[in-house]
PDB file of C-alpha atoms in Angstrom:
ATOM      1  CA  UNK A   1     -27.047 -27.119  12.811  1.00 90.00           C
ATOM      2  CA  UNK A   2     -26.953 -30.492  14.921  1.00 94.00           C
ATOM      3  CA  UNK A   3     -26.728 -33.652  12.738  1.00 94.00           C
ATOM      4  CA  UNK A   4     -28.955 -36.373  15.205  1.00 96.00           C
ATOM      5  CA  UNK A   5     -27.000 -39.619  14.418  1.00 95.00           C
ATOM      6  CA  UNK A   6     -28.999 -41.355  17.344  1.00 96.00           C
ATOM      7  CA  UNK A   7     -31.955 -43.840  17.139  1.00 94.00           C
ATOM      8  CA  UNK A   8     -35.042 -41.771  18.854  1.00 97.00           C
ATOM      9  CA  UNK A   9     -32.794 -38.639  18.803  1.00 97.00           C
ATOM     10  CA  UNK A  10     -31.263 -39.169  22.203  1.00 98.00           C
ATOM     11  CA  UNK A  11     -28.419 -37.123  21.430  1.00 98.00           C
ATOM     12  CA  UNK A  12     -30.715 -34.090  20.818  1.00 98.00           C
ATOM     13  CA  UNK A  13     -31.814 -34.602  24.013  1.00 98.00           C
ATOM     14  CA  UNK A  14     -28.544 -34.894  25.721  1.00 98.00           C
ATOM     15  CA  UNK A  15     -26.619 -31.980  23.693  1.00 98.00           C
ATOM     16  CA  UNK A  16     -30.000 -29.517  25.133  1.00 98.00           C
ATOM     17  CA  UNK A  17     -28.997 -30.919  28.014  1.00 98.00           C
ATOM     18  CA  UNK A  18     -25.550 -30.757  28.159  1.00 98.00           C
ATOM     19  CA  UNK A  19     -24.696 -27.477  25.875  1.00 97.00           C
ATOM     20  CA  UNK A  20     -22.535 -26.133  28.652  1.00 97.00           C
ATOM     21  CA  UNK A  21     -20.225 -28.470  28.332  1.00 98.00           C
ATOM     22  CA  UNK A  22     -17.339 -28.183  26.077  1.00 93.00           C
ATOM     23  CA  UNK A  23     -15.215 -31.394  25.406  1.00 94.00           C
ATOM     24  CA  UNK A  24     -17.133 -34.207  27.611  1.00 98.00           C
ATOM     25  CA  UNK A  25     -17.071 -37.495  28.643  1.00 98.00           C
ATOM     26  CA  UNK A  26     -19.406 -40.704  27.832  1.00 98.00           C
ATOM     27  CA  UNK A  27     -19.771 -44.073  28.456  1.00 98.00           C
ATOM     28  CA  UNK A  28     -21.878 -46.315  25.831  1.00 98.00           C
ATOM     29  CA  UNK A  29     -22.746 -50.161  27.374  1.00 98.00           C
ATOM     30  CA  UNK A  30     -24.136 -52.091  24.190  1.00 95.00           C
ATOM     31  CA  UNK A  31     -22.649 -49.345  21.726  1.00 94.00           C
ATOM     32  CA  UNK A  32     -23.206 -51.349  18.425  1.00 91.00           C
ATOM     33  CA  UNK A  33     -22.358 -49.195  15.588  1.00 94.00           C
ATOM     34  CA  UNK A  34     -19.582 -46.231  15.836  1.00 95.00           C
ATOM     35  CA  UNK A  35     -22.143 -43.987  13.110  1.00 93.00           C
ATOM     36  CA  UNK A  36     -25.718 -45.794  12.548  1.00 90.00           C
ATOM     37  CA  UNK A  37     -27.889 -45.337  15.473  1.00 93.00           C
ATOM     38  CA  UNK A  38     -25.398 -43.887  17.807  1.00 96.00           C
ATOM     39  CA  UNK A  39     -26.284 -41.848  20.964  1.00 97.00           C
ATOM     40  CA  UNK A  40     -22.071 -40.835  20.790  1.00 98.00           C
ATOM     41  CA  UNK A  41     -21.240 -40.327  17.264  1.00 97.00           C
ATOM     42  CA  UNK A  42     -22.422 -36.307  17.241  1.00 97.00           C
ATOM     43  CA  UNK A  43     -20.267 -36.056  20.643  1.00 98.00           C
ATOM     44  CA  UNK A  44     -17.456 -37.690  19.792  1.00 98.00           C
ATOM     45  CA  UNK A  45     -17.502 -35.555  16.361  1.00 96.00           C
ATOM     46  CA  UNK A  46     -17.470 -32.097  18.383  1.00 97.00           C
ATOM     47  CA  UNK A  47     -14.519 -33.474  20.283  1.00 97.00           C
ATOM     48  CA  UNK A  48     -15.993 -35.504  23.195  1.00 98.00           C
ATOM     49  CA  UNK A  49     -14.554 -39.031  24.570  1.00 98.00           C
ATOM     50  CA  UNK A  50     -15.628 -41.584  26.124  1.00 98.00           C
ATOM     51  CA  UNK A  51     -15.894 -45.441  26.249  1.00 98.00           C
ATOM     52  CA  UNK A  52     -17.380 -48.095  24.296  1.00 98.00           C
ATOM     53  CA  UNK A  53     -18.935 -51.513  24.986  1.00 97.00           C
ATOM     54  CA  UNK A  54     -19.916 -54.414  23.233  1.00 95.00           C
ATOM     55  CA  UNK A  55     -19.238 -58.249  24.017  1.00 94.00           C
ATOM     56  CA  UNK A  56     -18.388 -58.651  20.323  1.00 92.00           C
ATOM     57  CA  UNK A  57     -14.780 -58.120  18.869  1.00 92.00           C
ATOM     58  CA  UNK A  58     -16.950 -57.605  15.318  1.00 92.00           C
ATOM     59  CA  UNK A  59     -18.964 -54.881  16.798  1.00 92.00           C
ATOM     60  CA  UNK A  60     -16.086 -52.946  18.568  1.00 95.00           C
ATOM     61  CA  UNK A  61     -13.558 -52.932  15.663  1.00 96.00           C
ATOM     62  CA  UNK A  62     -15.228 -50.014  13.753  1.00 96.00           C
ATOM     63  CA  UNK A  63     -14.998 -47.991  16.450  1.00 97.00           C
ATOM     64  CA  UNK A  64     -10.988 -48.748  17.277  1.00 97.00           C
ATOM     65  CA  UNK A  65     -10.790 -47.658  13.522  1.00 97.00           C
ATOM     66  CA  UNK A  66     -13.136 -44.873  13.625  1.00 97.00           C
ATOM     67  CA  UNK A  67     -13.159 -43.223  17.718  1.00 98.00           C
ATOM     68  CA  UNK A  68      -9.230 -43.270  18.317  1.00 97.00           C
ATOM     69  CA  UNK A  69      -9.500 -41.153  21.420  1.00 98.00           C
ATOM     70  CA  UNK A  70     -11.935 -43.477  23.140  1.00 98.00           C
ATOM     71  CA  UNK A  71     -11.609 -46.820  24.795  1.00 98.00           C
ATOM     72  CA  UNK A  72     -13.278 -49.641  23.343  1.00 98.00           C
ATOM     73  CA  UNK A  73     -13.787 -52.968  25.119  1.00 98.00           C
ATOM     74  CA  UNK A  74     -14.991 -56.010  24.122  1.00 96.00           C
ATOM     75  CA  UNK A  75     -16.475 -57.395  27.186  1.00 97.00           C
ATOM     76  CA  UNK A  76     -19.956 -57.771  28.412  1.00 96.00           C
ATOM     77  CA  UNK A  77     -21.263 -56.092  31.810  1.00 97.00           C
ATOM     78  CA  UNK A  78     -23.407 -57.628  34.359  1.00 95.00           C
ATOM     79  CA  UNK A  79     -23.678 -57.368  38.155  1.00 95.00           C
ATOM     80  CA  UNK A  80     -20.281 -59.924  38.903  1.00 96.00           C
ATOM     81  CA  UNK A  81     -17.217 -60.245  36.242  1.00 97.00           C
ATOM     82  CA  UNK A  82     -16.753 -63.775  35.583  1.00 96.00           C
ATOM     83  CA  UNK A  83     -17.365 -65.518  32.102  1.00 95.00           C
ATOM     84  CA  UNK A  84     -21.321 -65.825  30.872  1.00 92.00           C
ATOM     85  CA  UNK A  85     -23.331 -67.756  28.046  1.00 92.00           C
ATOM     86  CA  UNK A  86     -24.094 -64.494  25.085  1.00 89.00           C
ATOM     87  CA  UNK A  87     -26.968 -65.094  22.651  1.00 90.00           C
ATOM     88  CA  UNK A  88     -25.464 -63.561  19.365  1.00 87.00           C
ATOM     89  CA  UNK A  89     -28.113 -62.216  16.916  1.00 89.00           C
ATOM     90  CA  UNK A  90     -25.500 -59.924  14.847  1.00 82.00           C
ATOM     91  CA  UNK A  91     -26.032 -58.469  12.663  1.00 83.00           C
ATOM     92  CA  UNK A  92     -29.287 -57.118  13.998  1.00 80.00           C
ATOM     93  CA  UNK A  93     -28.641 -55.455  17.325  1.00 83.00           C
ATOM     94  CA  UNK A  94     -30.741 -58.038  19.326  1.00 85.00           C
ATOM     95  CA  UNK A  95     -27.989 -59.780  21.169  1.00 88.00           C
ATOM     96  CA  UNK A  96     -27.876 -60.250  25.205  1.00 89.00           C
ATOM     97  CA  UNK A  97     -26.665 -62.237  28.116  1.00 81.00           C
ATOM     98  CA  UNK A  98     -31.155 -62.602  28.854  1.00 83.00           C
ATOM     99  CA  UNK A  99     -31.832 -66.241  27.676  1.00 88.00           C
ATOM    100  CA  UNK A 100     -35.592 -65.146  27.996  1.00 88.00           C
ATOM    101  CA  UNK A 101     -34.938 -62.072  25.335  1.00 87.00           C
ATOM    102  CA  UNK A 102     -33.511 -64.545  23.099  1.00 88.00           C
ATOM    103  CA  UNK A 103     -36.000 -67.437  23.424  1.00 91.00           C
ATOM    104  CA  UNK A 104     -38.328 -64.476  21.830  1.00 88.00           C
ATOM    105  CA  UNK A 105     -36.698 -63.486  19.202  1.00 89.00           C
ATOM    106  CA  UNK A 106     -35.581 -66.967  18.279  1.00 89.00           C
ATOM    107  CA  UNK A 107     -39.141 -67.137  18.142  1.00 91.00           C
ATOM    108  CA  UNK A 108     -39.698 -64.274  15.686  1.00 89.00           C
ATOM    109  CA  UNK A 109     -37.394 -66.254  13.383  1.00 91.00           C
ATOM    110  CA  UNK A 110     -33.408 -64.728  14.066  1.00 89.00           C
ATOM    111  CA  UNK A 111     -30.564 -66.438  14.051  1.00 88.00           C
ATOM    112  CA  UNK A 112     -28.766 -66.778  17.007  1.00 87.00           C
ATOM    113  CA  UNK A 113     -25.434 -68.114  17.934  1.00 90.00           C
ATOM    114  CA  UNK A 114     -24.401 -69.294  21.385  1.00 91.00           C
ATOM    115  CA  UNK A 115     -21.047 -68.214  22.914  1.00 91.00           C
ATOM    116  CA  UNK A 116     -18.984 -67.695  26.229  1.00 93.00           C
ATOM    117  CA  UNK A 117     -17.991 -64.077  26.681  1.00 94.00           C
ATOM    118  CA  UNK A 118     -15.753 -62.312  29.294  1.00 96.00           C
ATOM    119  CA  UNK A 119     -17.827 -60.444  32.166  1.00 96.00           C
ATOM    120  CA  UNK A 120     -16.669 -57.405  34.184  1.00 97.00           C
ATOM    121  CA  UNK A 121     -18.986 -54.439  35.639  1.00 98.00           C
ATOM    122  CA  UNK A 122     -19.042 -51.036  35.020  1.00 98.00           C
ATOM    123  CA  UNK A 123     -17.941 -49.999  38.381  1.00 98.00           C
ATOM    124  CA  UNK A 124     -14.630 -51.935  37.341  1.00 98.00           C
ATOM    125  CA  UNK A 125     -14.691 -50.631  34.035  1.00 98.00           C
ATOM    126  CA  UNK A 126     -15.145 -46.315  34.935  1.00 98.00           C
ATOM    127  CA  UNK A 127     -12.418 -47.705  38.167  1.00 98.00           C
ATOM    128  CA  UNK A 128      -9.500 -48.302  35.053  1.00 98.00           C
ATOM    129  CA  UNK A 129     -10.717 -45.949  32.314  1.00 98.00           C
ATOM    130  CA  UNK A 130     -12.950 -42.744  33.811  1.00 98.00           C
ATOM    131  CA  UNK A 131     -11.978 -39.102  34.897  1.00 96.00           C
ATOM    132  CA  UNK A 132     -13.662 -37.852  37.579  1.00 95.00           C
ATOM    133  CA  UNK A 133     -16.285 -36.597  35.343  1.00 97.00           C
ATOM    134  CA  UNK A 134     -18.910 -38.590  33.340  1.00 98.00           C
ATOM    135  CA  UNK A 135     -20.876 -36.451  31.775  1.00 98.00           C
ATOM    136  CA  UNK A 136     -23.591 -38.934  30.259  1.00 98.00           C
ATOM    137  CA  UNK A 137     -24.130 -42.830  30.680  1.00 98.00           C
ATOM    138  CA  UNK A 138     -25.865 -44.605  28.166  1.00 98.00           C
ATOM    139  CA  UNK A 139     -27.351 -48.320  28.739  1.00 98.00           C
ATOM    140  CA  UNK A 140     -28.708 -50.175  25.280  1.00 93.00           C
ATOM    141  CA  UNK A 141     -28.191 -54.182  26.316  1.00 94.00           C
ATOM    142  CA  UNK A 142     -31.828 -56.239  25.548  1.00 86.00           C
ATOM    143  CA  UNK A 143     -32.687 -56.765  29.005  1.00 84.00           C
ATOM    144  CA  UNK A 144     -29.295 -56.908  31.221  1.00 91.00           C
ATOM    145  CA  UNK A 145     -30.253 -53.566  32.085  1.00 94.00           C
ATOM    146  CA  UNK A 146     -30.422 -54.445  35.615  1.00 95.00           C
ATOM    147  CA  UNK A 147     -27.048 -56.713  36.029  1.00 96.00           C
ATOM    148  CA  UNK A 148     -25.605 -53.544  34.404  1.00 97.00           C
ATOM    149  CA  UNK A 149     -26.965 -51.050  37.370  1.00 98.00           C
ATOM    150  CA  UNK A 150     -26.171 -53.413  40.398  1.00 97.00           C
ATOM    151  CA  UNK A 151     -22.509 -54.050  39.107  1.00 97.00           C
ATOM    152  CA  UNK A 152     -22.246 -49.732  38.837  1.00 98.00           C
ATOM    153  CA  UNK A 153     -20.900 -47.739  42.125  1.00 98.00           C
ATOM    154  CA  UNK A 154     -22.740 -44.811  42.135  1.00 98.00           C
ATOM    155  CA  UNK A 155     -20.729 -43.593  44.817  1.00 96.00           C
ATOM    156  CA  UNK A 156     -17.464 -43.327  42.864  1.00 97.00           C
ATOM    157  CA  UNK A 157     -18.266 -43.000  39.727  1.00 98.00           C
ATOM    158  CA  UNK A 158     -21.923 -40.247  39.074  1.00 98.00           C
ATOM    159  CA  UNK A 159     -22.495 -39.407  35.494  1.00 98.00           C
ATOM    160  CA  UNK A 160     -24.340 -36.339  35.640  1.00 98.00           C
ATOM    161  CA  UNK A 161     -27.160 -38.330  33.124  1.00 98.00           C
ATOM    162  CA  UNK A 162     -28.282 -41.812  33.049  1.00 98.00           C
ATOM    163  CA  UNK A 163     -30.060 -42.943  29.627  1.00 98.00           C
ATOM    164  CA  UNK A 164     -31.402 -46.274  29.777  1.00 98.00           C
ATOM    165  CA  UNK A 165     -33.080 -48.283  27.158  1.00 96.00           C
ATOM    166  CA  UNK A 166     -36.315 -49.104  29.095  1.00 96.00           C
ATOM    167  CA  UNK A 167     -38.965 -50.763  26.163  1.00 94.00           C
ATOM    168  CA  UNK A 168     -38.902 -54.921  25.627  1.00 89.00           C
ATOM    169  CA  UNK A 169     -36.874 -55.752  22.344  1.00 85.00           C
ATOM    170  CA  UNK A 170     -38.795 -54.744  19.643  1.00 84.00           C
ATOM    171  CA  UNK A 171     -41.649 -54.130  21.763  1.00 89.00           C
ATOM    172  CA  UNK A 172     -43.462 -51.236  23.337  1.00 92.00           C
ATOM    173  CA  UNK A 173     -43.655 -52.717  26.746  1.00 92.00           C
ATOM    174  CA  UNK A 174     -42.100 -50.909  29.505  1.00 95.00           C
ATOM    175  CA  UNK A 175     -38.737 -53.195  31.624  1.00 94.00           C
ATOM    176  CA  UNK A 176     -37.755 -50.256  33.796  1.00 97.00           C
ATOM    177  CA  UNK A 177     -40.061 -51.555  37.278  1.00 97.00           C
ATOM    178  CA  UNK A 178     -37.111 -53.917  37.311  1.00 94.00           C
ATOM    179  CA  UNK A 179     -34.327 -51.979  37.622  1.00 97.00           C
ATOM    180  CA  UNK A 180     -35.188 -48.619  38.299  1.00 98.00           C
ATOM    181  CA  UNK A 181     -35.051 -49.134  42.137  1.00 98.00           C
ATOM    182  CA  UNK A 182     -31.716 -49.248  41.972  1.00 97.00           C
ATOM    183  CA  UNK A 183     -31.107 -45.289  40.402  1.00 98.00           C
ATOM    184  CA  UNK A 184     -33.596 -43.888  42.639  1.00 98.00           C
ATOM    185  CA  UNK A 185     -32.182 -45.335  45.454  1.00 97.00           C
ATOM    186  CA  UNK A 186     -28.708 -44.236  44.282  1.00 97.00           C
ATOM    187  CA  UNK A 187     -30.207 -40.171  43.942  1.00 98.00           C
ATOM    188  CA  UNK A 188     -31.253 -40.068  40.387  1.00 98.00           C
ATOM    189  CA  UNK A 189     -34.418 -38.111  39.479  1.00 98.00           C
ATOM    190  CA  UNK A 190     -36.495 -39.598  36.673  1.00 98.00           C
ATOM    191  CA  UNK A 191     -36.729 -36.787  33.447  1.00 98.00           C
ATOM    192  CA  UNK A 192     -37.937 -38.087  30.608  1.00 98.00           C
ATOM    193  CA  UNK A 193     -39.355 -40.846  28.448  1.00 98.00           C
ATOM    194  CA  UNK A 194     -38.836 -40.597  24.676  1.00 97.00           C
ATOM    195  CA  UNK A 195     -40.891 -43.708  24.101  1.00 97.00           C
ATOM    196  CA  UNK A 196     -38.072 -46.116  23.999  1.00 97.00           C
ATOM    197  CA  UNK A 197     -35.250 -45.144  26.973  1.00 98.00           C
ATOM    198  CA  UNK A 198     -35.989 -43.321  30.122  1.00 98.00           C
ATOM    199  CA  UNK A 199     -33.693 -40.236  31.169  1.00 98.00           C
ATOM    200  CA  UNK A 200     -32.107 -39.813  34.384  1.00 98.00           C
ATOM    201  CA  UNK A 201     -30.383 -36.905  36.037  1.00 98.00           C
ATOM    202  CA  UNK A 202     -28.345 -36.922  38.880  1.00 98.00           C
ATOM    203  CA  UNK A 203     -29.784 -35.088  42.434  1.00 98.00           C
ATOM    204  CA  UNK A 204     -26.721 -33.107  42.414  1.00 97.00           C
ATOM    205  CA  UNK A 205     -27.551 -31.572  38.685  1.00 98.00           C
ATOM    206  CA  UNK A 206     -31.155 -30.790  39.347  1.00 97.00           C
ATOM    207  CA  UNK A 207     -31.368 -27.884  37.535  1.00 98.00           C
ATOM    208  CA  UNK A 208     -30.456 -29.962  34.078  1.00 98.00           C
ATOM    209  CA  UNK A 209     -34.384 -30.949  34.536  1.00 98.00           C
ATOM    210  CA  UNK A 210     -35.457 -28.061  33.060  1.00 98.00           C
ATOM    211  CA  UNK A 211     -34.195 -29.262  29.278  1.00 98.00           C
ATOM    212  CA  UNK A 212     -36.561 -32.467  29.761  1.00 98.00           C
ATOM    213  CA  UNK A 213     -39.573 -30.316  29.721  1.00 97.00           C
ATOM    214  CA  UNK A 214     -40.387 -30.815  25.611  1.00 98.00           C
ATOM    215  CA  UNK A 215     -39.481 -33.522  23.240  1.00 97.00           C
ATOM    216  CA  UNK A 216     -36.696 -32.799  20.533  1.00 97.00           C
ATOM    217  CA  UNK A 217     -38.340 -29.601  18.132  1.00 96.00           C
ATOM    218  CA  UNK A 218     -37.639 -26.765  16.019  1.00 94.00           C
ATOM    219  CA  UNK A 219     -35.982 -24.902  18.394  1.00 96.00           C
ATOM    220  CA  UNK A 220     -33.206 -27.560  18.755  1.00 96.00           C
ATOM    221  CA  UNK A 221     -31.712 -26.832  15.221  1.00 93.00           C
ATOM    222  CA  UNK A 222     -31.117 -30.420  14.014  1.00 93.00           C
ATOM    223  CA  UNK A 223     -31.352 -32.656  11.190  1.00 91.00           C
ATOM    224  CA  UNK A 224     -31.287 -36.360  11.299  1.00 92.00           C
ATOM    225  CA  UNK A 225     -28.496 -38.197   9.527  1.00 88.00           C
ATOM    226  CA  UNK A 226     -30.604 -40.954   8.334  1.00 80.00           C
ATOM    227  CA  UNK A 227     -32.156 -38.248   5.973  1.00 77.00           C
ATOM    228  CA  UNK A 228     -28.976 -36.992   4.850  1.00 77.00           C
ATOM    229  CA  UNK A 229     -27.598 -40.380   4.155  1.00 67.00           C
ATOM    230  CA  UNK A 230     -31.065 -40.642   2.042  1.00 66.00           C
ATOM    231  CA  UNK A 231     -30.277 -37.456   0.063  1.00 63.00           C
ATOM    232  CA  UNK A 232     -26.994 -38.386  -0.827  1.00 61.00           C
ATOM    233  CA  UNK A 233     -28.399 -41.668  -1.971  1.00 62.00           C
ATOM    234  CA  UNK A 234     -30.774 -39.909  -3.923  1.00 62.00           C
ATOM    235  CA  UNK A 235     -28.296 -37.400  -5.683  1.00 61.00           C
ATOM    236  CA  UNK A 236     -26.394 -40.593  -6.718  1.00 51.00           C
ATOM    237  CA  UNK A 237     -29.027 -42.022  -8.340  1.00 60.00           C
ATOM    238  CA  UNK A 238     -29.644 -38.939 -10.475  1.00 62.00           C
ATOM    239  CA  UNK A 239     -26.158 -38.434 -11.488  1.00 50.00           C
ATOM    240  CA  UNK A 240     -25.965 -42.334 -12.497  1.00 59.00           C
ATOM    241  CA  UNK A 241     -28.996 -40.795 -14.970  1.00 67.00           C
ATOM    242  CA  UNK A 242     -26.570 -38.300 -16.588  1.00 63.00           C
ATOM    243  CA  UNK A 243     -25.256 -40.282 -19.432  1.00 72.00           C
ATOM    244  CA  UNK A 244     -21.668 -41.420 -19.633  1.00 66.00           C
ATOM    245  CA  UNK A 245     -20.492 -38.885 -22.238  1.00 69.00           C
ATOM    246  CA  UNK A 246     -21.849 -35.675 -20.112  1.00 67.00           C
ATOM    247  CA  UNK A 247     -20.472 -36.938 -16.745  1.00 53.00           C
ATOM    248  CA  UNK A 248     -16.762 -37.064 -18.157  1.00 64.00           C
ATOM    249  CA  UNK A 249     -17.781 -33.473 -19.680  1.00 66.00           C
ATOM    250  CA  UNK A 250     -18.446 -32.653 -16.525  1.00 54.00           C
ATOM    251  CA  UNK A 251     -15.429 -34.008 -15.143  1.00 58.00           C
ATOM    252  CA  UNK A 252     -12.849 -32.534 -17.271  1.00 67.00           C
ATOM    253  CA  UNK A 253     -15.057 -29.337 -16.714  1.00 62.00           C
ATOM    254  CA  UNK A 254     -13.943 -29.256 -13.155  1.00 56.00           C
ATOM    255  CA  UNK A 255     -10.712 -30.529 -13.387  1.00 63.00           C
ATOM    256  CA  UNK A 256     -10.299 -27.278 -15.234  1.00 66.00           C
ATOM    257  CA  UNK A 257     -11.583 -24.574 -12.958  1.00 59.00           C
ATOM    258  CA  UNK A 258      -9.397 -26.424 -10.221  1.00 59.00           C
ATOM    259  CA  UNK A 259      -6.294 -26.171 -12.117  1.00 66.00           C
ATOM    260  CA  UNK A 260      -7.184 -22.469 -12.387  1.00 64.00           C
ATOM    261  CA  UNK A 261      -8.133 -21.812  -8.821  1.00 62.00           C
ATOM    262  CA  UNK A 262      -4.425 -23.441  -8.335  1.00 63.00           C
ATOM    263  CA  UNK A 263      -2.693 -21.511 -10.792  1.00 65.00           C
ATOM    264  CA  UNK A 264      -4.524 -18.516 -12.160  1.00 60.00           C
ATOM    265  CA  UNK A 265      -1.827 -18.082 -14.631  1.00 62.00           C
ATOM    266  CA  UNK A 266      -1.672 -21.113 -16.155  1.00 57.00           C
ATOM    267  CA  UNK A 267      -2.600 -21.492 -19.678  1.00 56.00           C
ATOM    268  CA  UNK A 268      -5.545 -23.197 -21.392  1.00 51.00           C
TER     269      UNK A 268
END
């Protein structure tokens, strides 16, 4: 069974998608969090690589703890490198390089801090750190979403599927008129909209449409993590109910049977 670690279960769409392939390749621009909310995580835990992104040095340390065979770069991506002006609204994943997305939510009340970040694109970032094959793409930065595309070479560098996050920060309404253009023109096909990103899939892969046909179900064998996480919380809380005395009981208890599963001969 498939353990969804992803927001809107993105990764139960890509892994239908994908299921041929073995030990892949990704690429995450605004990757966050190396477990909560992560398109990668279930990847990366069935052997995959790939490469991280986020502007902040707090937000990509976890992951050069926790994702040792990927590469993990602090650095924003727009269309030109350069330095740029980065509206920080950690530790809520609202940050951007969009001085219009943060106007908003400094006008929902967050707390933002202003800094200057290093800029490169993604066509120089897959030119140093890709293999020839990228098996999916995935674009989560509060409205740079375009600056992102135009500084890609779609030439060089195809992942076989483009996920892009194409909803206004925490708002329904659709971004993608404004950047969209720009993977049509480069031979995407359009697949699927979850309600929150929109799926691409390379020309050359057409016949990956076919798993965009229904929304994650039954049939996909999965279980989000978020209600695993909740379970374990829960079984916490009822063993902090078992008084004090019965836990160590309980304790002892299997200290004992592991002893014997050690050494069967062992006395009592």
């Amino acid at each position: 069974m498939m353990i969804s670690w992803a927001q809107n279960l993105e990764d139960v769409m890509l892994a239908r998608a994908l299921a041929d392939v073995e030990q892949g390749f990704y690429v995450d621009v605004g990757a966050f969090d190396p477990r909560s909310d992560s398109v990668t995580r279930h990847f990366y835990e069935h052997g995959w690589r790939g490469i991280n992104i986020d502007p902040l040095p707090s937000q990509i340390a976890p992951f050069v703890r926790e994702r040792p065979r990927d590469v993990n770069l602090a650095v924003a991506v727009a269309a030109t490198a350069g330095t740029m002006r980065f509206f920080d609204f950690s530790p809520v994943g609202l940050s951007t390089l969009d001085a219009t997305v943060a106007a908003q939510m400094r006008a929902r009340g967050f707390e933002c801090r202003e800094i200057e970040v290093p800029v490169t694109t993604l066509a120089d970032v897959l030119d140093a750190h890709a293999p020839g094959t990228i098996d999916f793409l995935k674009i989560d930065v509060e409205g740079g979403e375009h600056g992102v595309l135009a500084g890609a070479d779609f030439a060089r560098h195809r992942p076989r599927i483009v996920v892009v996050e194409a909803t206004a920060p925490m708002r329904p309404d659709a971004t993608h008129a404004t950047w969209e253009p720009l993977l049509l023109r480069r031979g995407y096909v359009f697949a699927w909209f979850d309600g929150l990103n929109r799926f691409y899939v390379r020309r050359e892969d057409a016949e990956r449409l076919r798993h965009f046909r229904v929304q994650p179900n039954v049939f996909d064998d999965y279980v989000r993590g978020i209600a695993l996480r909740e379970a374990d919380r829960a079984g916490l809380a009822r063993l902090r109910r078992i008084p004090a005395r019965t836990r160590r009981m309980l304790s002892r208890t299997g200290r004992w049977i592991a002893e014997r599963m050690r050494d069967p001969e062992a006395k009592s």
